[in-house]
Coordinates of C-alpha atoms in Angstrom, one line a residue:
Chain A
D1 CA 77.6 -38.5 258.2
A2 CA 74.5 -39.1 256.2
M3 CA 72.6 -42.1 257.6
V4 CA 70.0 -42.4 254.8
I5 CA 71.5 -41.9 251.4
Q6 CA 69.5 -41.5 248.2
N7 CA 71.1 -41.6 244.8
P8 CA 71.0 -39.9 242.5
R9 CA 70.1 -36.4 243.8
Y10 CA 68.5 -35.6 240.4
Q11 CA 67.2 -38.1 237.9
V12 CA 66.0 -37.4 234.4
T13 CA 64.1 -40.0 232.5
Q14 CA 62.0 -40.1 229.4
F15 CA 58.3 -40.7 229.2
G16 CA 57.6 -44.5 229.4
K17 CA 61.3 -45.4 230.1
P18 CA 61.7 -47.5 233.3
V19 CA 63.7 -45.8 236.0
T20 CA 65.0 -47.0 239.4
L21 CA 65.8 -44.8 242.4
S22 CA 67.9 -46.1 245.2
C23 CA 68.1 -45.7 249.0
S24 CA 70.6 -47.0 251.4
Q25 CA 70.9 -46.8 255.2
T26 CA 73.6 -47.3 257.7
L27 CA 71.3 -47.5 260.7
N28 CA 70.3 -51.2 260.4
H29 CA 66.7 -50.2 260.7
N30 CA 63.9 -52.7 260.0
V31 CA 61.5 -50.3 258.3
M32 CA 62.1 -48.4 255.1
Y33 CA 59.5 -46.1 253.5
W34 CA 59.1 -44.4 250.1
Y35 CA 57.2 -41.1 249.9
Q36 CA 56.3 -39.1 246.8
Q37 CA 56.3 -35.3 247.2
K38 CA 55.0 -33.4 244.2
S39 CA 55.6 -29.7 244.0
S40 CA 54.0 -27.6 246.8
Q41 CA 52.2 -30.8 248.0
A42 CA 52.4 -32.9 251.1
P43 CA 54.7 -36.0 251.0
K44 CA 52.5 -39.0 250.3
L45 CA 53.4 -42.5 251.4
L46 CA 53.7 -45.0 248.6
F47 CA 54.7 -48.2 250.5
H48 CA 57.0 -49.5 253.2
Y49 CA 58.9 -52.5 254.1
Y50 CA 59.1 -54.1 257.6
D51 CA 62.1 -56.3 257.1
K52 CA 61.2 -58.2 254.0
D53 CA 57.5 -57.7 254.3
F54 CA 56.2 -55.3 251.7
N55 CA 53.2 -53.1 252.4
N56 CA 51.6 -51.2 249.6
E57 CA 49.3 -48.2 250.3
A58 CA 45.9 -48.8 248.8
D59 CA 46.1 -45.8 246.4
T60 CA 49.6 -46.4 245.1
P61 CA 49.5 -47.0 241.3
D62 CA 50.7 -50.4 240.0
N63 CA 53.3 -48.5 238.0
F64 CA 55.3 -48.1 241.2
Q65 CA 57.2 -51.1 242.5
S66 CA 59.8 -51.7 245.2
R67 CA 62.6 -54.1 246.0
R68 CA 64.5 -54.6 249.2
P69 CA 67.4 -57.1 248.6
N70 CA 68.8 -56.6 252.0
T71 CA 68.5 -54.5 255.2
S72 CA 70.6 -51.7 253.9
F73 CA 69.1 -51.1 250.4
C74 CA 65.7 -50.3 249.0
F75 CA 64.8 -49.5 245.4
L76 CA 61.9 -47.7 243.9
D77 CA 61.1 -48.8 240.4
I78 CA 58.8 -46.8 238.1
R79 CA 57.9 -49.1 235.2
S80 CA 56.5 -46.6 232.8
P81 CA 57.0 -43.0 234.1
G82 CA 54.4 -40.5 233.0
L83 CA 54.6 -36.7 233.2
G84 CA 52.6 -36.8 236.4
D85 CA 55.2 -38.9 238.1
A86 CA 57.7 -36.0 238.2
A87 CA 58.3 -35.4 241.9
M88 CA 60.7 -35.6 244.8
Y89 CA 60.9 -39.1 246.1
L90 CA 61.9 -39.4 249.7
C91 CA 63.2 -42.5 251.5
A92 CA 62.9 -42.8 255.3
T93 CA 63.8 -45.4 257.8
T94 CA 62.9 -46.3 261.4
A95 CA 63.9 -49.0 263.8
G96 CA 60.4 -50.2 264.4
F97 CA 56.9 -49.2 265.2
A98 CA 57.1 -48.3 268.8
T99 CA 55.7 -44.9 269.5
N100 CA 59.0 -43.3 270.5
E101 CA 60.8 -44.4 267.3
K102 CA 62.1 -41.6 265.2
L103 CA 62.0 -41.5 261.4
F104 CA 65.2 -40.6 259.5
F105 CA 64.8 -39.1 256.0
G106 CA 67.2 -39.0 253.1
S107 CA 67.8 -35.9 251.0
G108 CA 65.5 -37.2 248.3
T109 CA 65.7 -37.7 244.5
Q110 CA 64.2 -35.2 242.3
L111 CA 62.7 -37.0 239.3
S112 CA 62.0 -35.2 236.0
V113 CA 60.1 -36.9 233.2
L114 CA 60.7 -35.5 229.7
Chain B
G1 CA 40.2 -40.2 257.8
N2 CA 43.5 -38.6 258.9
S3 CA 44.6 -35.3 257.5
V4 CA 46.7 -32.2 258.2
T5 CA 46.0 -28.7 257.1
Q6 CA 48.6 -26.1 257.2
M7 CA 48.7 -22.4 256.7
E8 CA 49.2 -21.4 253.1
G9 CA 52.5 -20.1 252.1
P10 CA 54.9 -18.6 251.2
V11 CA 55.5 -16.6 254.3
T12 CA 58.1 -13.8 254.3
L13 CA 59.3 -12.1 257.4
S14 CA 62.0 -9.8 258.5
E15 CA 64.7 -11.0 260.9
E16 CA 63.7 -11.0 264.5
A17 CA 60.0 -11.0 263.7
F18 CA 57.6 -13.3 265.5
L19 CA 56.5 -16.4 263.6
T20 CA 53.3 -18.4 263.7
I21 CA 52.6 -21.2 261.2
N22 CA 49.1 -22.6 261.8
C23 CA 48.4 -26.4 261.6
T24 CA 45.2 -28.2 262.3
Y25 CA 44.5 -31.9 262.0
T26 CA 41.8 -34.5 261.7
A27 CA 42.4 -37.9 263.1
T28 CA 40.8 -40.8 264.8
G29 CA 42.1 -41.4 268.2
Y30 CA 45.0 -39.3 269.6
P31 CA 47.8 -39.1 267.2
S32 CA 51.3 -37.9 267.9
L33 CA 52.1 -34.6 266.2
F34 CA 55.3 -33.4 264.6
W35 CA 56.9 -30.5 262.9
Y36 CA 59.5 -31.3 260.3
V37 CA 61.8 -28.8 258.5
Q38 CA 63.3 -29.1 255.0
Y39 CA 66.2 -26.9 254.3
P40 CA 67.2 -26.3 250.6
G41 CA 68.7 -29.4 249.0
E42 CA 68.2 -31.5 252.1
G43 CA 65.8 -34.1 253.5
L44 CA 63.2 -33.7 256.1
Q45 CA 64.5 -33.3 259.7
L46 CA 62.4 -33.6 262.8
L47 CA 62.1 -30.2 264.5
L48 CA 59.9 -31.0 267.4
K49 CA 57.1 -33.3 268.5
A50 CA 54.3 -33.8 271.1
T51 CA 52.7 -37.1 271.9
K52 CA 49.7 -36.2 274.0
A53 CA 47.3 -33.4 274.7
D54 CA 48.8 -30.2 276.3
D55 CA 52.3 -31.4 275.6
K56 CA 54.6 -28.7 274.3
G57 CA 57.4 -29.6 271.9
S58 CA 60.3 -27.2 271.6
N59 CA 63.6 -27.1 269.8
K60 CA 65.9 -24.3 268.5
G61 CA 63.6 -21.6 269.8
F62 CA 60.6 -23.1 268.1
E63 CA 57.6 -24.3 270.1
A64 CA 54.2 -26.0 269.4
T65 CA 51.5 -27.1 271.9
Y66 CA 49.2 -30.0 271.2
R67 CA 45.7 -28.6 271.6
K68 CA 43.1 -31.4 271.6
E69 CA 40.2 -29.0 272.0
T70 CA 41.0 -27.1 268.8
T71 CA 42.8 -30.0 267.1
S72 CA 45.8 -27.7 266.5
F73 CA 49.6 -27.7 266.7
H74 CA 50.7 -24.3 265.7
L75 CA 54.4 -23.6 265.3
E76 CA 55.8 -20.4 266.9
K77 CA 59.1 -18.7 267.3
G78 CA 59.7 -15.4 269.0
S79 CA 62.5 -14.1 266.9
V80 CA 63.3 -15.7 263.6
Q81 CA 66.7 -15.7 261.9
V82 CA 67.7 -15.8 258.2
S83 CA 68.9 -19.4 258.8
D84 CA 65.3 -20.4 259.6
S85 CA 64.4 -20.0 256.0
A86 CA 63.1 -23.4 254.9
V87 CA 59.9 -25.4 254.3
Y88 CA 58.0 -26.5 257.4
F89 CA 55.7 -29.5 257.5
C90 CA 53.2 -30.4 260.1
A91 CA 52.5 -34.1 260.4
L92 CA 50.6 -36.6 262.5
R93 CA 51.5 -40.1 263.1
V94 CA 49.1 -43.0 263.0
I95 CA 49.7 -46.6 263.8
Q96 CA 47.8 -48.7 261.2
G97 CA 49.7 -51.9 261.4
A98 CA 52.7 -49.7 260.8
Q99 CA 53.9 -46.3 261.9
K100 CA 52.9 -43.8 259.2
L101 CA 53.2 -40.1 258.9
V102 CA 50.5 -38.0 257.3
F103 CA 51.9 -34.6 256.3
G104 CA 50.5 -31.2 255.6
Q105 CA 51.3 -29.5 252.3
G106 CA 54.2 -27.5 253.8
T107 CA 54.8 -23.8 254.4
R108 CA 57.7 -22.1 252.7
L109 CA 59.3 -19.5 255.1
T110 CA 61.7 -16.9 253.9
I111 CA 63.4 -14.6 256.4
N112 CA 65.0 -11.4 255.0
P113 CA 67.9 -9.7 256.8

């Protein structure tokens, strides 16, 4: 059974139209991450939550926001998507920051911007 | 800074061929090193890891050895199968107030029967 679930699998939005991607987990993990993976590029960390504490990467554009209403769910909001935001968005979770903790990834949401 | 450089793809091999995918890294300190695999339509899955110099990670016939002297973590498999077709990512983990993975750009592997 999937432990990190991302919906939808494919998302199409229009240029400038706000879009929300969702991630849920059944692992009760404290930490949730959002990565952006553009075609043929490395996944790039956007931000993460440790419990309710939000941590933004320094180079994440302001256009990207996140919400975590409870332990199980985390949302990625793109306020005004541009063509350059078309990518695969990956959610990942881990129990904590101990060196032996494993990351669990969802299947990703492929975002297209028209 | 921290970075990972992987062998350019795509790589196409015949079944039962020997596989090497090169990975080198730049990091401060001594990071843990990982190989992740992404099958079509799926998320990233941990394939193997090594947490210190000279450690060898292995799983499903794949191996990689943490070489501090050459800052490398090359992935190898002696005899590949069609089911190994996927994208492979080398990654290092840093602890900067949080556990973070820094990925290479990925190498697409296709195995032909």
